Amino acid sequence: MVMRTEFEPKIIAFLCNWCSYAGADLAGSLRFQYPPNVTIIRVPCSGRVSPLFILKALFAGADGVLVGG
Amino acid sequence: MSSEQAARGVINLSESDSSLVNEIKELGGEELMECIQCAKCAAACPMVLAGFPFFNKRIIQAIFLGLRDALLDDSSIWACQSCNRCTEVCPREVNPFEIIQAMRRVAIREFALPTLSIEGLKSLYDTGHAVYLAGAGNTRVKVGLPEKPPSTVANPDALKELQAVIRKTALADLGIIPMDEPGV
Amino acid sequence: MKVGFFVGCNTAFNRPDLEQAVRYAFPALGIELDNLEGQSCCPSWGTMPSVDVVGWCAVGARNHTIAEEKGLDIVTVCGSCYGSLAESKYKMDTHPEIKAQVNEILKDIGREYKGTSNVRLTFYYLYHELGPDKIKEAVKHKLDGLTVALQPGCHTLWPSKVYYDKEEDTFHPRVLKEMCEALGATVGHYTRLIDCCGMGAMRSTDMEKSFKLVEKKLISMKNEVNPDLIITGCSSCLIQLDTAQDLLRSSKKINFEIPVLHFMQVLALCLGADPERVTGLAKTDVSRVVNRILEG
Amino acid sequence: MPRIGVYICHCGENIAGAVNVEEVRKYAENLPGVVVARNYLFMCSDPGQELIKQDIRNGLIDRVVVAACTPRTHEPIFRKTVEDGGLNKYLLEMANIRDQDSWPHWHDKEGATEKAKKLVASAVAKAAFLEPLEDRFVEVTRASLVVGGGVAGMFAALDLANMGYKVYLVEKSPSLGGNMAKLDKTFPTNDCSACILTPIMVQVGTHPNIELLTYSEVESVEGSIGNFKVKVRKKQTYIDWDKCTGCGDCVNACPAKVPNEFNEGMDNRKAIYIEFPQAVPKRAVVDIEHCLSCAKRTIGTQPRIHSKTGEPILAPCEKACKTGACDRSREYNPEGEIVELNVGTIIVATGYKVMDKAPFKEYSPQSPNVITAMQLERILSATGPTEGHFHRPSDGEKPETIAFISCVGSRDKRYHTYCSKVCCMYMLKEARLIKEKYPETNIYIFFIDVRTGGKDFEEYYNYCRNLGIKMLRGRVGAVDELPGDRLRVRAYDVDLGAPVELEADLVVLATAIEPAPDLDELGRKLGITCGSEGFLKEMHTKLYPVETPVKGIYIAGCAQGPKDIPESVSQARAASSAAAVPLTLGKVIVEPLISEVNQRKCTGCGTCVQLCPYSAISLVEDKGRSRSKIDEAMCAGCGVCAAACPSGVITLHGFTNAQIHAQIKALAC
């Protein structure tokens, strides 16, 4: 049993609707298990991700940002 | 269960032990569940040709069904020569040989191991060699070699080192062979 | 060139003539053998590997570290040692968590497994490091006119993923054949070439069942090749093929005898070794074939 | 102040099995702007949708958040719900709490519930900033492109052509036909493959609405549904096809020998060749790599003149050609020719490749008598290397005992984990054809599981067993070569519970159906991903089986996964029907999720112009100043411009800065 006191990073992922967001859907439909501490924001393309979004996420309290495209 | 019983008797599935699968996975048979019972390993297995009642494919199926006692009551698992032809041909990367080893590990945890294995383990601990012939010295000399090979048998310090290693393994926890501290 | 010689149990205590053959042939070919002082059992399959993975790897790792400290590869003449050592190395090299647990155990005796030494088998080592042509040049006697049947041995082939030296096609091995042909032998093909001889755990568990395999193998060799000599690549196969024939004859399963030698014994003879020292413990009658080699 | 309604779906047990839906609902109720939060067993069902519509109609809400499955499949459904309720359909936001939450966190119920709350909070935060948008329409080019000229591609092309649309059919080989053209007979009716396929090939070849581009490959694809711009590379044939009559005189004259792909390498073709006797178009091609350039007639050079006769010295192929189609003075052009096509929709039907036998060393592939099932098809075929006479390759003797081995490279983690689906049936078919013609032949089929799911398939299987074909359960472990070109097959018969050995004259490996070698590259050009098994991924396995994530591009046949002929044809005809819809409508709706520049504030720096991947932005003069202008029809809504604009004056509708910032804030806290 993993103790919940361990550091659990809060990760925000910006995923392209056409590839990595679809990939995250596929992972789910194949029932691949991964930790729930990553939440996804759907974007139309990884090109939509402005550097400001990343900074904003980190300032707002995220421990990590993933951009997938 | 003897091989005759295995052939004739009814196997009662409701008495099966579903914990066996996880035990095997934990003891080195990680790929167990990849097996689809295609029987390619059996087609390559010398134990099949020699006529042992349990062999790679059948051992895996018995594990799937949790037939712990059937496997432990038979000596087949100890007859595997580890030729690894099954591992080479397995299309599912199950490593059937590793599953048999894992089943031996299960057996050992229930002290269901053949005398020869106990002797081998004892000999390994006491001399550093699983196969050790006390009278081999003369033969070695006859062909012009020193009485002892340059191994733990000729190096007491090395033997102590090996024993220290073995005492830190699962074998020590299981208490299958006496492991006195040297000189005690 | 220098390499660490891993003797193992069966070779050291049952067939020291084979050990002597290796100790003769390697230096005669210009390769120095290091004794890997303090080596132990590989450990063999029925012992530590049957108890648990980490324990198996820990005993194996102690042997590996002896070679690693000297910066040498390990060479062995025994198929079982080759298999067990190569597999424990493979496990530790591909599973960092096993390696870490092993090193935790080794810490107490001041050793650390790094994974820097390779595990090699005698005839593969010679094939890759010297090559058949150099060996051909070095020998004093040849096998010209001798027809041989081979027994490469399971552990020289499988599982190929764990071995440093591998056959291009593990179901149609060529290396031992090329090596024997380099010595001048005519190598006959028989269709049960890669079948198991029945040695090892099977023989200790049920000798009668194990002998079914060696019987089938010997009959296939006899009928399809009718060899003057069987040459093995593995010390365990050597013991099985050499000792089983007498028993099979007394139980009327076969009615012939074919002399059996390990490739390293044949090579040592060809390089000029004393036959008593390098083949003196054979149970089959090898005298005639040895004399023919020495004349060749 | 927006009034947001939150609707949480149980999806049966799919969501509720891991997420505490009631807890999430209570949480949602207290989020800012939320006036109502409801849950329901299946939100996409009629009563589920009715809940939303009622709340809109009652004036309770003006923004909708649906927490359910992925918006990639269900957003259109709920947009329609919202629209039917009387709201602008873009006032909807979805929270993906199934595919990206309950399913991948199934064993962490607490974690899944907490994550669902965050995802709902994020969607609610975005919903507060949603704006009504109007759909736009684009005109559709009423033509279609079909890639692949096998049985699937041909049926897709024919259907569209018969509906009256222009179809371009691109095939990489010189002829139509694909893998089916190589088959002898086809299960479950044992029709002669050539007899049923050749008329189709002829129909395709002569259809006034179909433009054939064989020996051609897709080079690039641009644009989107309604208006794809496709570049096709027509490989150089080095023969004037307008003049070539397919007489074969040049082929007879050619001295070069090349392994014949059509006969699976079992005999030779010439360097100048016609792919097979029934080829459509029946035209010769020069395989320039293997051409010997006889008489020093290198392609692209003028012939030397004979010193005595004064006649040009020609190569044998040129001499034999009576129509002047074979003229080696023509330009050497290995690059071929690029043709540009404008089409509204695209169907991909590129088929499969039969796996090679070489990797299966345990089956002695070096023996000529160990063959693939496709090689056996060619041996059995009247147009094959033995002209239909049943001979084994090593010495031409008729095999008396044959062993078939199933699942070679299929259900195999080292090669292909999937079931190739057609092998059980084609093994039975080949065995039956042999057994019917030579009843004395001993045939053994070694299988793992016989899979005969298909109309009339089980009956076919039983018929074969009645013929005396022997079925053994157990994957073969070894094939040893024996003297006399015979083979020893070794297996463990699961049903006998015993090891078995069989001496055979011929061993047939049912090797896997593999994705065509360049399928992933084609997928990249089209923007369609391949699944882990390497086949093109459909939009949705059950509901949108011929659609792809790229609107306007459809798939059919084995490009999508292993299939038999009936299934390939069905899928092809489904794809053609789907591809015809936009052509028939003449216009397609394009989501208004595109970029807009605030021209008044634009500084005209031009950063966006250079970055736009679709060349949709240009600089225009406005009152003496440069400003960006976005072409709505060309904008694909990627948002690169919005991310890059230094002045922050470009808005990507549907993904505005304010919307995304709100989501970030909701997720990061």
JSON list of N, CA and C in Angstrom, two decimals, chain D residues 151-181:
[
{"chain": "D", "resi": 151, "resn": "VAL", "atom": "N", "xyz": [-10.12, -5.59, -54.08]},
{"chain": "D", "resi": 151, "resn": "VAL", "atom": "CA", "xyz": [-11.56, -5.80, -54.19]},
{"chain": "D", "resi": 151, "resn": "VAL", "atom": "C", "xyz": [-12.33, -4.71, -53.43]},
{"chain": "D", "resi": 152, "resn": "ALA", "atom": "N", "xyz": [-11.81, -4.26, -52.29]},
{"chain": "D", "resi": 152, "resn": "ALA", "atom": "CA", "xyz": [-12.50, -3.22, -51.52]},
{"chain": "D", "resi": 152, "resn": "ALA", "atom": "C", "xyz": [-12.48, -1.90, -52.27]},
{"chain": "D", "resi": 153, "resn": "GLY", "atom": "N", "xyz": [-11.32, -1.51, -52.73]},
{"chain": "D", "resi": 153, "resn": "GLY", "atom": "CA", "xyz": [-11.19, -0.23, -53.43]},
{"chain": "D", "resi": 153, "resn": "GLY", "atom": "C", "xyz": [-12.04, -0.20, -54.69]},
{"chain": "D", "resi": 154, "resn": "MET", "atom": "N", "xyz": [-12.07, -1.33, -55.40]},
{"chain": "D", "resi": 154, "resn": "MET", "atom": "CA", "xyz": [-12.84, -1.36, -56.66]},
{"chain": "D", "resi": 154, "resn": "MET", "atom": "C", "xyz": [-14.33, -1.21, -56.40]},
{"chain": "D", "resi": 155, "resn": "PHE", "atom": "N", "xyz": [-14.83, -1.89, -55.36]},
{"chain": "D", "resi": 155, "resn": "PHE", "atom": "CA", "xyz": [-16.26, -1.76, -55.08]},
{"chain": "D", "resi": 155, "resn": "PHE", "atom": "C", "xyz": [-16.61, -0.36, -54.60]},
{"chain": "D", "resi": 156, "resn": "ALA", "atom": "N", "xyz": [-15.74, 0.23, -53.79]},
{"chain": "D", "resi": 156, "resn": "ALA", "atom": "CA", "xyz": [-15.99, 1.60, -53.32]},
{"chain": "D", "resi": 156, "resn": "ALA", "atom": "C", "xyz": [-16.04, 2.53, -54.53]},
{"chain": "D", "resi": 157, "resn": "ALA", "atom": "N", "xyz": [-15.11, 2.36, -55.45]},
{"chain": "D", "resi": 157, "resn": "ALA", "atom": "CA", "xyz": [-15.03, 3.23, -56.63]},
{"chain": "D", "resi": 157, "resn": "ALA", "atom": "C", "xyz": [-16.27, 3.04, -57.51]},
{"chain": "D", "resi": 158, "resn": "LEU", "atom": "N", "xyz": [-16.63, 1.78, -57.72]},
{"chain": "D", "resi": 158, "resn": "LEU", "atom": "CA", "xyz": [-17.77, 1.51, -58.60]},
{"chain": "D", "resi": 158, "resn": "LEU", "atom": "C", "xyz": [-19.06, 2.11, -58.06]},
{"chain": "D", "resi": 159, "resn": "ASP", "atom": "N", "xyz": [-19.27, 1.95, -56.74]},
{"chain": "D", "resi": 159, "resn": "ASP", "atom": "CA", "xyz": [-20.50, 2.48, -56.15]},
{"chain": "D", "resi": 159, "resn": "ASP", "atom": "C", "xyz": [-20.60, 3.98, -56.35]},
{"chain": "D", "resi": 160, "resn": "LEU", "atom": "N", "xyz": [-19.51, 4.68, -56.05]},
{"chain": "D", "resi": 160, "resn": "LEU", "atom": "CA", "xyz": [-19.52, 6.14, -56.19]},
{"chain": "D", "resi": 160, "resn": "LEU", "atom": "C", "xyz": [-19.70, 6.54, -57.66]},
{"chain": "D", "resi": 161, "resn": "ALA", "atom": "N", "xyz": [-19.03, 5.81, -58.53]},
{"chain": "D", "resi": 161, "resn": "ALA", "atom": "CA", "xyz": [-19.11, 6.12, -59.96]},
{"chain": "D", "resi": 161, "resn": "ALA", "atom": "C", "xyz": [-20.53, 5.89, -60.46]},
{"chain": "D", "resi": 162, "resn": "ASN", "atom": "N", "xyz": [-21.16, 4.82, -59.97]},
{"chain": "D", "resi": 162, "resn": "ASN", "atom": "CA", "xyz": [-22.52, 4.52, -60.39]},
{"chain": "D", "resi": 162, "resn": "ASN", "atom": "C", "xyz": [-23.51, 5.55, -59.86]},
{"chain": "D", "resi": 163, "resn": "MET", "atom": "N", "xyz": [-23.16, 6.21, -58.77]},
{"chain": "D", "resi": 163, "resn": "MET", "atom": "CA", "xyz": [-24.03, 7.28, -58.26]},
{"chain": "D", "resi": 163, "resn": "MET", "atom": "C", "xyz": [-23.85, 8.54, -59.09]},
{"chain": "D", "resi": 164, "resn": "GLY", "atom": "N", "xyz": [-22.86, 8.52, -59.96]},
{"chain": "D", "resi": 164, "resn": "GLY", "atom": "CA", "xyz": [-22.67, 9.66, -60.84]},
{"chain": "D", "resi": 164, "resn": "GLY", "atom": "C", "xyz": [-21.52, 10.57, -60.46]},
{"chain": "D", "resi": 165, "resn": "TYR", "atom": "N", "xyz": [-20.73, 10.14, -59.46]},
{"chain": "D", "resi": 165, "resn": "TYR", "atom": "CA", "xyz": [-19.61, 11.00, -59.06]},
{"chain": "D", "resi": 165, "resn": "TYR", "atom": "C", "xyz": [-18.33, 10.59, -59.76]},
{"chain": "D", "resi": 166, "resn": "LYS", "atom": "N", "xyz": [-17.51, 11.58, -59.96]},
{"chain": "D", "resi": 166, "resn": "LYS", "atom": "CA", "xyz": [-16.20, 11.34, -60.55]},
{"chain": "D", "resi": 166, "resn": "LYS", "atom": "C", "xyz": [-15.32, 10.64, -59.51]},
{"chain": "D", "resi": 167, "resn": "VAL", "atom": "N", "xyz": [-14.65, 9.58, -59.89]},
{"chain": "D", "resi": 167, "resn": "VAL", "atom": "CA", "xyz": [-13.79, 8.85, -58.95]},
{"chain": "D", "resi": 167, "resn": "VAL", "atom": "C", "xyz": [-12.39, 8.71, -59.53]},
{"chain": "D", "resi": 168, "resn": "TYR", "atom": "N", "xyz": [-11.40, 9.02, -58.73]},
{"chain": "D", "resi": 168, "resn": "TYR", "atom": "CA", "xyz": [-10.01, 8.73, -59.09]},
{"chain": "D", "resi": 168, "resn": "TYR", "atom": "C", "xyz": [-9.60, 7.50, -58.31]},
{"chain": "D", "resi": 169, "resn": "LEU", "atom": "N", "xyz": [-9.13, 6.49, -58.98]},
{"chain": "D", "resi": 169, "resn": "LEU", "atom": "CA", "xyz": [-8.70, 5.27, -58.29]},
{"chain": "D", "resi": 169, "resn": "LEU", "atom": "C", "xyz": [-7.19, 5.12, -58.43]},
{"chain": "D", "resi": 170, "resn": "VAL", "atom": "N", "xyz": [-6.50, 5.22, -57.30]},
{"chain": "D", "resi": 170, "resn": "VAL", "atom": "CA", "xyz": [-5.04, 5.14, -57.30]},
{"chain": "D", "resi": 170, "resn": "VAL", "atom": "C", "xyz": [-4.60, 3.76, -56.81]},
{"chain": "D", "resi": 171, "resn": "GLU", "atom": "N", "xyz": [-3.77, 3.10, -57.59]},
{"chain": "D", "resi": 171, "resn": "GLU", "atom": "CA", "xyz": [-3.28, 1.75, -57.23]},
{"chain": "D", "resi": 171, "resn": "GLU", "atom": "C", "xyz": [-1.77, 1.72, -57.46]},
{"chain": "D", "resi": 172, "resn": "LYS", "atom": "N", "xyz": [-1.03, 1.15, -56.49]},
{"chain": "D", "resi": 172, "resn": "LYS", "atom": "CA", "xyz": [0.42, 1.24, -56.61]},
{"chain": "D", "resi": 172, "resn": "LYS", "atom": "C", "xyz": [1.00, 0.23, -57.62]},
{"chain": "D", "resi": 173, "resn": "SER", "atom": "N", "xyz": [0.29, -0.88, -57.83]},
{"chain": "D", "resi": 173, "resn": "SER", "atom": "CA", "xyz": [0.77, -1.87, -58.80]},
{"chain": "D", "resi": 173, "resn": "SER", "atom": "C", "xyz": [0.34, -1.46, -60.21]},
{"chain": "D", "resi": 174, "resn": "PRO", "atom": "N", "xyz": [0.93, -2.10, -61.22]},
{"chain": "D", "resi": 174, "resn": "PRO", "atom": "CA", "xyz": [0.53, -1.76, -62.59]},
{"chain": "D", "resi": 174, "resn": "PRO", "atom": "C", "xyz": [-0.94, -2.11, -62.87]},
{"chain": "D", "resi": 175, "resn": "SER", "atom": "N", "xyz": [-1.46, -3.13, -62.17]},
{"chain": "D", "resi": 175, "resn": "SER", "atom": "CA", "xyz": [-2.83, -3.56, -62.46]},
{"chain": "D", "resi": 175, "resn": "SER", "atom": "C", "xyz": [-3.72, -3.48, -61.23]},
{"chain": "D", "resi": 176, "resn": "LEU", "atom": "N", "xyz": [-5.01, -3.41, -61.47]},
{"chain": "D", "resi": 176, "resn": "LEU", "atom": "CA", "xyz": [-5.99, -3.58, -60.41]},
{"chain": "D", "resi": 176, "resn": "LEU", "atom": "C", "xyz": [-5.97, -5.04, -59.94]},
{"chain": "D", "resi": 177, "resn": "GLY", "atom": "N", "xyz": [-6.68, -5.32, -58.87]},
{"chain": "D", "resi": 177, "resn": "GLY", "atom": "CA", "xyz": [-6.85, -6.73, -58.48]},
{"chain": "D", "resi": 177, "resn": "GLY", "atom": "C", "xyz": [-6.44, -7.01, -57.05]},
{"chain": "D", "resi": 178, "resn": "GLY", "atom": "N", "xyz": [-5.31, -6.42, -56.63]},
{"chain": "D", "resi": 178, "resn": "GLY", "atom": "CA", "xyz": [-4.87, -6.62, -55.25]},
{"chain": "D", "resi": 178, "resn": "GLY", "atom": "C", "xyz": [-4.60, -8.07, -54.92]},
{"chain": "D", "resi": 179, "resn": "ASN", "atom": "N", "xyz": [-4.69, -8.40, -53.62]},
{"chain": "D", "resi": 179, "resn": "ASN", "atom": "CA", "xyz": [-4.40, -9.77, -53.18]},
{"chain": "D", "resi": 179, "resn": "ASN", "atom": "C", "xyz": [-5.41, -10.77, -53.71]},
{"chain": "D", "resi": 180, "resn": "MET", "atom": "N", "xyz": [-6.65, -10.34, -53.90]},
{"chain": "D", "resi": 180, "resn": "MET", "atom": "CA", "xyz": [-7.67, -11.29, -54.32]},
{"chain": "D", "resi": 180, "resn": "MET", "atom": "C", "xyz": [-7.35, -11.88, -55.69]},
{"chain": "D", "resi": 181, "resn": "ALA", "atom": "N", "xyz": [-6.66, -11.10, -56.52]},
{"chain": "D", "resi": 181, "resn": "ALA", "atom": "CA", "xyz": [-6.31, -11.58, -57.86]},
{"chain": "D", "resi": 181, "resn": "ALA", "atom": "C", "xyz": [-5.36, -12.78, -57.79]}
]
